Amino acid sequence: MLYPLKFEPILMPKIWGGQNLKRLYPDADRYDNIGESWLVSAVQGNESVVEGGFLADNTLPELVEVYLNDLVGDGVYKRYGNNFPLLVKIIDAADDLSIQVHPDDEIAGKRHNSFGKHEMWYILDCTEDAFVCAGFNRKMTKKEYLA
């Protein structure tokens, strides 16, 4: 029988990171700037580890391998098999983030043996002057973009 799972956070220092995540994680003082806290991850080398309960110290990929569709549901398991498809994280950006380009599933699978990176953001808190940019700040031709 599964129970609500809590995972140990994976803290990621970033040059653009801030100090806010240090309030959530007492052991975070070892970092100057924490940009991300990965809450749920099956990314190789940064797999989430269960905190507490009889499943403590098991990684997320290990859980999917054992519990299969009982953990992720029939539809998700049918599509992704033993590969957990989500990365859930909290971001604390004290400065501009780097420009990011994310491949779709097909290209990421061919080049990196992983899923593409589709993003959804839910903003928990921000300063009054904060903003999010998506796309370009002016109309751009394909030729300009490829130049």
Tab-separated table of N, CA and C in Angstrom:
chain	number	residue	atom	x	y	z
A	1	MET	N	0.842	-1.185	0.000
A	1	MET	CA	0.000	0.000	0.000
A	1	MET	C	0.889	1.251	0.000
A	2	LEU	N	0.702	2.115	-0.974
A	2	LEU	CA	1.486	3.348	-1.043
A	2	LEU	C	0.912	4.394	-0.090
A	3	TYR	N	1.705	5.357	0.252
A	3	TYR	CA	1.320	6.448	1.141
A	3	TYR	C	1.803	7.748	0.501
A	4	PRO	N	1.348	8.917	0.980
A	4	PRO	CA	1.839	10.172	0.398
A	4	PRO	C	3.362	10.235	0.514
A	5	LEU	N	4.006	10.403	-0.611
A	5	LEU	CA	5.467	10.377	-0.646
A	5	LEU	C	6.039	11.780	-0.512
A	6	LYS	N	7.061	11.890	0.311
A	6	LYS	CA	7.820	13.132	0.427
A	6	LYS	C	9.250	12.799	0.044
A	7	PHE	N	9.829	13.651	-0.797
A	7	PHE	CA	11.190	13.412	-1.268
A	7	PHE	C	12.147	14.432	-0.669
A	8	GLU	N	13.393	14.016	-0.493
A	8	GLU	CA	14.437	14.937	-0.055
A	8	GLU	C	14.674	15.944	-1.177
A	9	PRO	N	14.724	17.241	-0.866
A	9	PRO	CA	14.957	18.224	-1.920
A	9	PRO	C	16.380	18.119	-2.467
A	10	ILE	N	16.519	18.390	-3.740
A	10	ILE	CA	17.835	18.434	-4.382
A	10	ILE	C	18.100	19.906	-4.684
A	11	LEU	N	19.038	20.499	-3.962
A	11	LEU	CA	19.313	21.929	-4.106
A	11	LEU	C	20.338	22.166	-5.199
A	12	MET	N	20.031	23.131	-6.062
A	12	MET	CA	20.884	23.447	-7.202
A	12	MET	C	21.375	24.890	-7.109
A	13	PRO	N	22.658	25.074	-6.799
A	13	PRO	CA	23.182	26.437	-6.812
A	13	PRO	C	23.235	26.962	-8.246
A	14	LYS	N	22.892	28.221	-8.412
A	14	LYS	CA	22.915	28.867	-9.729
A	14	LYS	C	23.450	30.276	-9.554
A	15	ILE	N	24.139	30.773	-10.557
A	15	ILE	CA	24.693	32.125	-10.487
A	15	ILE	C	23.581	33.167	-10.336
A	16	TRP	N	22.412	32.888	-10.889
A	16	TRP	CA	21.279	33.803	-10.820
A	16	TRP	C	20.376	33.529	-9.621
A	17	GLY	N	20.725	32.529	-8.811
A	17	GLY	CA	19.886	32.128	-7.685
A	17	GLY	C	19.852	33.159	-6.573
A	18	GLY	N	18.893	32.980	-5.675
A	18	GLY	CA	18.715	33.920	-4.578
A	18	GLY	C	18.918	33.284	-3.218
A	19	GLN	N	18.370	33.940	-2.207
A	19	GLN	CA	18.512	33.511	-0.818
A	19	GLN	C	17.213	32.961	-0.222
A	20	ASN	N	16.101	33.082	-0.944
A	20	ASN	CA	14.799	32.714	-0.382
A	20	ASN	C	14.659	31.237	-0.039
A	21	LEU	N	15.253	30.353	-0.813
A	21	LEU	CA	15.114	28.921	-0.545
A	21	LEU	C	15.845	28.505	0.730
A	22	LYS	N	16.772	29.326	1.190
A	22	LYS	CA	17.482	29.018	2.440
A	22	LYS	C	16.534	29.047	3.635
A	23	ARG	N	15.433	29.786	3.521
A	23	ARG	CA	14.443	29.807	4.609
A	23	ARG	C	13.716	28.472	4.717
A	24	LEU	N	13.590	27.759	3.602
A	24	LEU	CA	12.899	26.466	3.595
A	24	LEU	C	13.801	25.313	4.003
A	25	TYR	N	15.093	25.451	3.729
A	25	TYR	CA	16.024	24.338	3.928
A	25	TYR	C	17.185	24.770	4.818
A	26	PRO	N	17.185	24.347	6.086
A	26	PRO	CA	18.216	24.775	7.041
A	26	PRO	C	19.643	24.431	6.619
A	27	ASP	N	19.838	23.329	5.910
A	27	ASP	CA	21.199	22.931	5.521
A	27	ASP	C	21.674	23.626	4.248
A	28	ALA	N	20.915	24.574	3.751
A	28	ALA	CA	21.241	25.223	2.483
A	28	ALA	C	22.291	26.320	2.613
A	29	ASP	N	22.706	26.645	3.813
A	29	ASP	CA	23.689	27.718	3.998
A	29	ASP	C	25.030	27.421	3.356
A	30	ARG	N	25.268	26.180	2.986
A	30	ARG	CA	26.550	25.827	2.353
A	30	ARG	C	26.663	26.395	0.935
A	31	TYR	N	25.553	26.897	0.398
A	31	TYR	CA	25.548	27.470	-0.952
A	31	TYR	C	25.444	28.989	-0.882
A	32	ASP	N	26.104	29.670	-1.818
A	32	ASP	CA	25.964	31.124	-1.899
A	32	ASP	C	24.574	31.496	-2.398
A	33	ASN	N	24.209	30.974	-3.555
A	33	ASN	CA	22.921	31.284	-4.175
A	33	ASN	C	22.246	29.990	-4.616
A	34	ILE	N	21.034	29.770	-4.147
A	34	ILE	CA	20.295	28.582	-4.564
A	34	ILE	C	19.270	29.017	-5.599
A	35	GLY	N	19.406	28.476	-6.796
A	35	GLY	CA	18.486	28.827	-7.869
A	35	GLY	C	17.296	27.896	-7.952
A	36	GLU	N	17.510	26.626	-7.603
A	36	GLU	CA	16.435	25.651	-7.767
A	36	GLU	C	16.443	24.640	-6.624
A	37	SER	N	15.251	24.205	-6.274
A	37	SER	CA	15.067	23.058	-5.392
A	37	SER	C	14.250	22.052	-6.185
A	38	TRP	N	14.871	20.946	-6.546
A	38	TRP	CA	14.170	19.907	-7.296
A	38	TRP	C	13.393	19.067	-6.301
A	39	LEU	N	12.075	19.073	-6.423
A	39	LEU	CA	11.197	18.385	-5.483
A	39	LEU	C	10.882	16.960	-5.913
A	40	VAL	N	10.717	16.759	-7.212
A	40	VAL	CA	10.422	15.432	-7.774
A	40	VAL	C	11.235	15.298	-9.051
A	41	SER	N	12.187	14.360	-9.064
A	41	SER	CA	13.076	14.227	-10.214
A	41	SER	C	13.474	12.776	-10.445
A	42	ALA	N	13.445	12.395	-11.713
A	42	ALA	CA	14.003	11.107	-12.129
A	42	ALA	C	15.163	11.339	-13.092
A	43	VAL	N	15.683	12.572	-13.124
A	43	VAL	CA	16.804	12.916	-13.988
A	43	VAL	C	18.033	12.140	-13.515
A	44	GLN	N	18.669	11.437	-14.447
A	44	GLN	CA	19.814	10.598	-14.095
A	44	GLN	C	20.882	11.419	-13.379
A	45	GLY	N	21.324	10.929	-12.236
A	45	GLY	CA	22.317	11.632	-11.432
A	45	GLY	C	21.700	12.558	-10.400
A	46	ASN	N	20.425	12.868	-10.550
A	46	ASN	CA	19.699	13.724	-9.603
A	46	ASN	C	18.319	13.145	-9.321
A	47	GLU	N	18.280	11.870	-8.966
A	47	GLU	CA	17.016	11.194	-8.706
A	47	GLU	C	16.519	11.524	-7.305
A	48	SER	N	15.229	11.819	-7.195
A	48	SER	CA	14.623	12.069	-5.890
A	48	SER	C	14.684	10.815	-5.032
A	49	VAL	N	14.893	11.036	-3.727
A	49	VAL	CA	14.973	9.954	-2.746
A	49	VAL	C	13.853	10.151	-1.725
A	50	VAL	N	13.119	9.078	-1.439
A	50	VAL	CA	12.004	9.150	-0.493
A	50	VAL	C	12.526	9.453	0.905
A	51	GLU	N	11.804	10.353	1.573
A	51	GLU	CA	12.140	10.765	2.933
A	51	GLU	C	11.045	10.230	3.863
A	52	GLY	N	11.362	9.270	4.707
A	52	GLY	CA	10.413	8.759	5.691
A	52	GLY	C	9.552	7.607	5.193
A	53	GLY	N	9.045	6.847	6.145
A	53	GLY	CA	8.178	5.725	5.823
A	53	GLY	C	8.962	4.495	5.400
A	54	PHE	N	8.244	3.419	5.105
A	54	PHE	CA	8.923	2.165	4.767
A	54	PHE	C	9.639	2.214	3.422
A	55	LEU	N	9.360	3.224	2.602
A	55	LEU	CA	10.052	3.364	1.313
A	55	LEU	C	11.244	4.323	1.393
A	56	ALA	N	11.567	4.795	2.587
A	56	ALA	CA	12.679	5.742	2.763
A	56	ALA	C	13.945	5.217	2.101
A	57	ASP	N	14.677	6.145	1.493
A	57	ASP	CA	15.960	5.893	0.830
A	57	ASP	C	15.829	5.237	-0.542
A	58	ASN	N	14.619	4.966	-1.004
A	58	ASN	CA	14.418	4.490	-2.376
A	58	ASN	C	14.342	5.689	-3.311
A	59	THR	N	14.867	5.537	-4.515
A	59	THR	CA	14.796	6.610	-5.504
A	59	THR	C	13.478	6.532	-6.265
A	60	LEU	N	13.110	7.635	-6.889
A	60	LEU	CA	11.893	7.667	-7.697
A	60	LEU	C	11.924	6.624	-8.812
A	61	PRO	N	13.015	6.493	-9.574
A	61	PRO	CA	13.040	5.438	-10.601
A	61	PRO	C	12.849	4.035	-10.016
A	62	GLU	N	13.383	3.789	-8.824
A	62	GLU	CA	13.180	2.484	-8.185
A	62	GLU	C	11.707	2.257	-7.868
A	63	LEU	N	11.023	3.297	-7.408
A	63	LEU	CA	9.597	3.174	-7.097
A	63	LEU	C	8.776	2.884	-8.344
A	64	VAL	N	9.074	3.589	-9.427
A	64	VAL	CA	8.334	3.359	-10.675
A	64	VAL	C	8.562	1.931	-11.157
A	65	GLU	N	9.782	1.451	-11.029
A	65	GLU	CA	10.108	0.092	-11.465
A	65	GLU	C	9.325	-0.963	-10.673
A	66	VAL	N	9.101	-0.711	-9.394
A	66	VAL	CA	8.400	-1.677	-8.541
A	66	VAL	C	6.881	-1.510	-8.625
A	67	TYR	N	6.413	-0.253	-8.544
A	67	TYR	CA	4.972	-0.012	-8.435
A	67	TYR	C	4.291	0.295	-9.766
A	68	LEU	N	5.081	0.518	-10.814
A	68	LEU	CA	4.567	0.684	-12.174
A	68	LEU	C	3.372	1.630	-12.221
A	69	ASN	N	2.274	1.202	-12.863
A	69	ASN	CA	1.115	2.075	-13.051
A	69	ASN	C	0.364	2.364	-11.749
A	70	ASP	N	0.609	1.610	-10.677
A	70	ASP	CA	-0.001	1.944	-9.384
A	70	ASP	C	0.520	3.285	-8.870
A	71	LEU	N	1.712	3.645	-9.265
A	71	LEU	CA	2.307	4.905	-8.826
A	71	LEU	C	1.919	6.063	-9.739
A	72	VAL	N	1.952	5.848	-11.036
A	72	VAL	CA	1.775	6.958	-11.981
A	72	VAL	C	0.456	6.924	-12.743
A	73	GLY	N	-0.299	5.848	-12.650
A	73	GLY	CA	-1.558	5.734	-13.386
A	73	GLY	C	-1.370	5.000	-14.702
A	74	ASP	N	-2.456	4.426	-15.198
A	74	ASP	CA	-2.403	3.611	-16.416
A	74	ASP	C	-1.966	4.399	-17.646
A	75	GLY	N	-2.552	5.587	-17.851
A	75	GLY	CA	-2.238	6.375	-19.042
A	75	GLY	C	-0.787	6.808	-19.101
A	76	VAL	N	-0.278	7.289	-17.980
A	76	VAL	CA	1.123	7.732	-17.925
A	76	VAL	C	2.046	6.536	-18.113
A	77	TYR	N	1.731	5.435	-17.452
A	77	TYR	CA	2.598	4.259	-17.573
A	77	TYR	C	2.591	3.704	-18.994
A	78	LYS	N	1.434	3.719	-19.625
A	78	LYS	CA	1.345	3.216	-21.007
A	78	LYS	C	2.222	4.057	-21.942
A	79	ARG	N	2.249	5.357	-21.707
A	79	ARG	CA	3.014	6.250	-22.589
A	79	ARG	C	4.513	6.264	-22.273
A	80	TYR	N	4.869	6.250	-20.984
A	80	TYR	CA	6.273	6.463	-20.604
A	80	TYR	C	6.959	5.245	-19.990
A	81	GLY	N	6.212	4.197	-19.701
A	81	GLY	CA	6.820	3.008	-19.104
A	81	GLY	C	7.468	3.330	-17.773
A	82	ASN	N	8.665	2.823	-17.557
A	82	ASN	CA	9.372	3.035	-16.290
A	82	ASN	C	10.066	4.389	-16.196
A	83	ASN	N	9.876	5.248	-17.180
A	83	ASN	CA	10.505	6.570	-17.176
A	83	ASN	C	9.537	7.598	-16.605
A	84	PHE	N	9.857	8.145	-15.442
A	84	PHE	CA	8.996	9.165	-14.842
A	84	PHE	C	9.131	10.443	-15.661
A	85	PRO	N	8.023	11.007	-16.182
A	85	PRO	CA	8.121	12.071	-17.179
A	85	PRO	C	8.188	13.503	-16.654
A	86	LEU	N	8.133	13.719	-15.350
A	86	LEU	CA	8.076	15.089	-14.845
A	86	LEU	C	9.299	15.449	-14.010
A	87	LEU	N	9.621	16.728	-14.038
A	87	LEU	CA	10.603	17.315	-13.129
A	87	LEU	C	9.886	18.484	-12.462
A	88	VAL	N	9.718	18.412	-11.147
A	88	VAL	CA	9.018	19.458	-10.403
A	88	VAL	C	10.045	20.192	-9.557
A	89	LYS	N	10.065	21.519	-9.693
A	89	LYS	CA	11.064	22.282	-8.944
A	89	LYS	C	10.527	23.644	-8.549
A	90	ILE	N	11.150	24.212	-7.528
A	90	ILE	CA	10.904	25.593	-7.130
A	90	ILE	C	12.121	26.386	-7.580
A	91	ILE	N	11.868	27.531	-8.204
A	91	ILE	CA	12.957	28.386	-8.676
A	91	ILE	C	12.967	29.680	-7.866
A	92	ASP	N	14.144	30.111	-7.463
A	92	ASP	CA	14.332	31.416	-6.836
A	92	ASP	C	15.331	32.177	-7.693
A	93	ALA	N	14.818	33.072	-8.510
A	93	ALA	CA	15.662	33.833	-9.432
A	93	ALA	C	15.859	35.245	-8.890
A	94	ALA	N	17.064	35.527	-8.418
A	94	ALA	CA	17.394	36.861	-7.935
A	94	ALA	C	17.936	37.732	-9.061
A	95	ASP	N	18.176	37.122	-10.216
A	95	ASP	CA	18.711	37.825	-11.377
A	95	ASP	C	18.090	37.187	-12.614
A	96	ASP	N	18.366	37.747	-13.779
A	96	ASP	CA	17.826	37.187	-15.015
A	96	ASP	C	18.323	35.761	-15.214
A	97	LEU	N	17.417	34.872	-15.602
A	97	LEU	CA	17.801	33.504	-15.934
A	97	LEU	C	18.501	33.505	-17.284
A	98	SER	N	19.264	32.474	-17.543
A	98	SER	CA	19.907	32.337	-18.843
A	98	SER	C	18.850	32.060	-19.907
A	99	ILE	N	19.159	32.404	-21.144
A	99	ILE	CA	18.263	32.094	-22.258
A	99	ILE	C	18.227	30.584	-22.417
A	100	GLN	N	17.031	30.053	-22.599
A	100	GLN	CA	16.879	28.608	-22.684
A	100	GLN	C	16.140	28.221	-23.956
A	101	VAL	N	16.614	27.171	-24.576
A	101	VAL	CA	15.944	26.580	-25.728
A	101	VAL	C	15.779	25.103	-25.403
A	102	HIS	N	14.553	24.613	-25.457
A	102	HIS	CA	14.290	23.230	-25.077
A	102	HIS	C	13.812	22.428	-26.272
A	103	PRO	N	14.442	21.280	-26.524
A	103	PRO	CA	14.006	20.426	-27.632
A	103	PRO	C	12.686	19.729	-27.295
A	104	ASP	N	11.972	19.307	-28.341
A	104	ASP	CA	10.770	18.510	-28.107
A	104	ASP	C	11.179	17.071	-27.792
A	105	ASP	N	10.194	16.216	-27.511
A	105	ASP	CA	10.490	14.832	-27.122
A	105	ASP	C	11.291	14.086	-28.184
A	106	GLU	N	10.949	14.296	-29.452
A	106	GLU	CA	11.617	13.559	-30.534
A	106	GLU	C	13.107	13.898	-30.605
A	107	ILE	N	13.424	15.179	-30.640
A	107	ILE	CA	14.827	15.600	-30.745
A	107	ILE	C	15.595	15.246	-29.468
A	108	ALA	N	14.982	15.469	-28.307
A	108	ALA	CA	15.653	15.136	-27.043
A	108	ALA	C	15.926	13.640	-26.951
A	109	GLY	N	14.998	12.833	-27.433
A	109	GLY	CA	15.194	11.384	-27.414
A	109	GLY	C	16.348	10.951	-28.291
A	110	LYS	N	16.445	11.543	-29.482
A	110	LYS	CA	17.516	11.180	-30.419
A	110	LYS	C	18.882	11.659	-29.937
A	111	ARG	N	18.946	12.892	-29.446
A	111	ARG	CA	20.237	13.491	-29.103
A	111	ARG	C	20.680	13.264	-27.660
A	112	HIS	N	19.719	13.153	-26.753
A	112	HIS	CA	20.078	13.116	-25.330
A	112	HIS	C	19.485	11.925	-24.583
A	113	ASN	N	18.790	11.050	-25.290
A	113	ASN	CA	18.139	9.892	-24.669
A	113	ASN	C	17.264	10.320	-23.489
A	114	SER	N	16.496	11.392	-23.683
A	114	SER	CA	15.611	11.880	-22.621
A	114	SER	C	14.362	12.491	-23.244
A	115	PHE	N	13.504	13.017	-22.395
A	115	PHE	CA	12.294	13.682	-22.863
A	115	PHE	C	12.607	15.130	-23.203
A	116	GLY	N	11.751	15.720	-24.024
A	116	GLY	CA	11.834	17.154	-24.267
A	116	GLY	C	11.469	17.884	-22.985
A	117	LYS	N	11.549	19.188	-23.037
A	117	LYS	CA	11.274	19.953	-21.826
A	117	LYS	C	10.147	20.935	-22.095
A	118	HIS	N	8.947	20.491	-21.781
A	118	HIS	CA	7.784	21.371	-21.848
A	118	HIS	C	7.634	21.976	-20.461
A	119	GLU	N	7.391	23.266	-20.395
A	119	GLU	CA	7.364	23.921	-19.093
A	119	GLU	C	5.993	24.466	-18.753
A	120	MET	N	5.705	24.458	-17.465
A	120	MET	CA	4.547	25.129	-16.909
A	120	MET	C	5.045	25.863	-15.671
A	121	TRP	N	4.681	27.096	-15.547
A	121	TRP	CA	5.127	27.876	-14.401
A	121	TRP	C	3.921	28.266	-13.560
A	122	TYR	N	4.083	28.210	-12.258
A	122	TYR	CA	3.101	28.710	-11.308
A	122	TYR	C	3.894	29.609	-10.374
A	123	ILE	N	3.646	30.899	-10.425
A	123	ILE	CA	4.453	31.856	-9.669
A	123	ILE	C	3.896	31.977	-8.252
A	124	LEU	N	4.718	31.609	-7.269
A	124	LEU	CA	4.316	31.622	-5.862
A	124	LEU	C	4.478	32.996	-5.231
A	125	ASP	N	5.507	33.722	-5.656
A	125	ASP	CA	5.804	35.019	-5.069
A	125	ASP	C	6.734	35.761	-6.018
A	126	CYS	N	6.677	37.076	-5.979
A	126	CYS	CA	7.588	37.865	-6.817
A	126	CYS	C	7.623	39.297	-6.308
A	127	THR	N	8.635	40.025	-6.747
A	127	THR	CA	8.720	41.443	-6.431
A	127	THR	C	7.763	42.198	-7.345
A	128	GLU	N	7.484	43.448	-7.003
A	128	GLU	CA	6.540	44.244	-7.800
A	128	GLU	C	6.996	44.440	-9.236
A	129	ASP	N	8.294	44.507	-9.456
A	129	ASP	CA	8.806	44.776	-10.800
A	129	ASP	C	9.187	43.504	-11.567
A	130	ALA	N	8.806	42.349	-11.067
A	130	ALA	CA	9.153	41.079	-11.726
A	130	ALA	C	8.369	40.899	-13.025
A	131	PHE	N	8.954	40.148	-13.956
A	131	PHE	CA	8.273	39.847	-15.216
A	131	PHE	C	8.800	38.542	-15.782
A	132	VAL	N	8.011	37.943	-16.660
A	132	VAL	CA	8.392	36.720	-17.356
A	132	VAL	C	8.288	37.003	-18.842
A	133	CYS	N	9.316	36.654	-19.594
A	133	CYS	CA	9.317	36.823	-21.049
A	133	CYS	C	9.165	35.459	-21.708
A	134	ALA	N	8.384	35.429	-22.756
A	134	ALA	CA	8.258	34.206	-23.551
A	134	ALA	C	8.266	34.624	-25.011
A	135	GLY	N	9.168	34.068	-25.778
A	135	GLY	CA	9.247	34.432	-27.189
A	135	GLY	C	10.182	35.606	-27.402
A	136	PHE	N	9.887	36.396	-28.415
A	136	PHE	CA	10.730	37.528	-28.785
A	136	PHE	C	10.013	38.833	-28.486
A	137	ASN	N	10.766	39.928	-28.364
A	137	ASN	CA	10.149	41.212	-28.061
A	137	ASN	C	9.749	41.996	-29.311
A	138	ARG	N	9.887	41.360	-30.475
A	138	ARG	CA	9.429	41.978	-31.727
A	138	ARG	C	9.202	40.872	-32.745
A	139	LYS	N	8.492	41.211	-33.817
A	139	LYS	CA	8.254	40.237	-34.881
A	139	LYS	C	9.586	39.906	-35.547
A	140	MET	N	9.809	38.645	-35.812
A	140	MET	CA	11.083	38.200	-36.358
A	140	MET	C	10.831	37.227	-37.502
A	141	THR	N	11.598	37.392	-38.566
A	141	THR	CA	11.483	36.460	-39.691
A	141	THR	C	12.294	35.201	-39.401
A	142	LYS	N	11.989	34.149	-40.137
A	142	LYS	CA	12.734	32.905	-39.983
A	142	LYS	C	14.208	33.133	-40.317
A	143	LYS	N	14.466	33.957	-41.335
A	143	LYS	CA	15.840	34.243	-41.744
A	143	LYS	C	16.610	34.941	-40.613
A	144	GLU	N	15.977	35.924	-39.956
A	144	GLU	CA	16.628	36.609	-38.837
A	144	GLU	C	16.916	35.636	-37.694
A	145	TYR	N	15.943	34.803	-37.410
A	145	TYR	CA	16.081	33.846	-36.313
A	145	TYR	C	17.229	32.877	-36.555
A	146	LEU	N	17.361	32.395	-37.783
A	146	LEU	CA	18.388	31.411	-38.113
A	146	LEU	C	19.773	32.019	-38.313
A	147	ALA	N	19.843	33.340	-38.422
A	147	ALA	CA	21.136	34.009	-38.662
A	147	ALA	C	22.062	33.911	-37.473
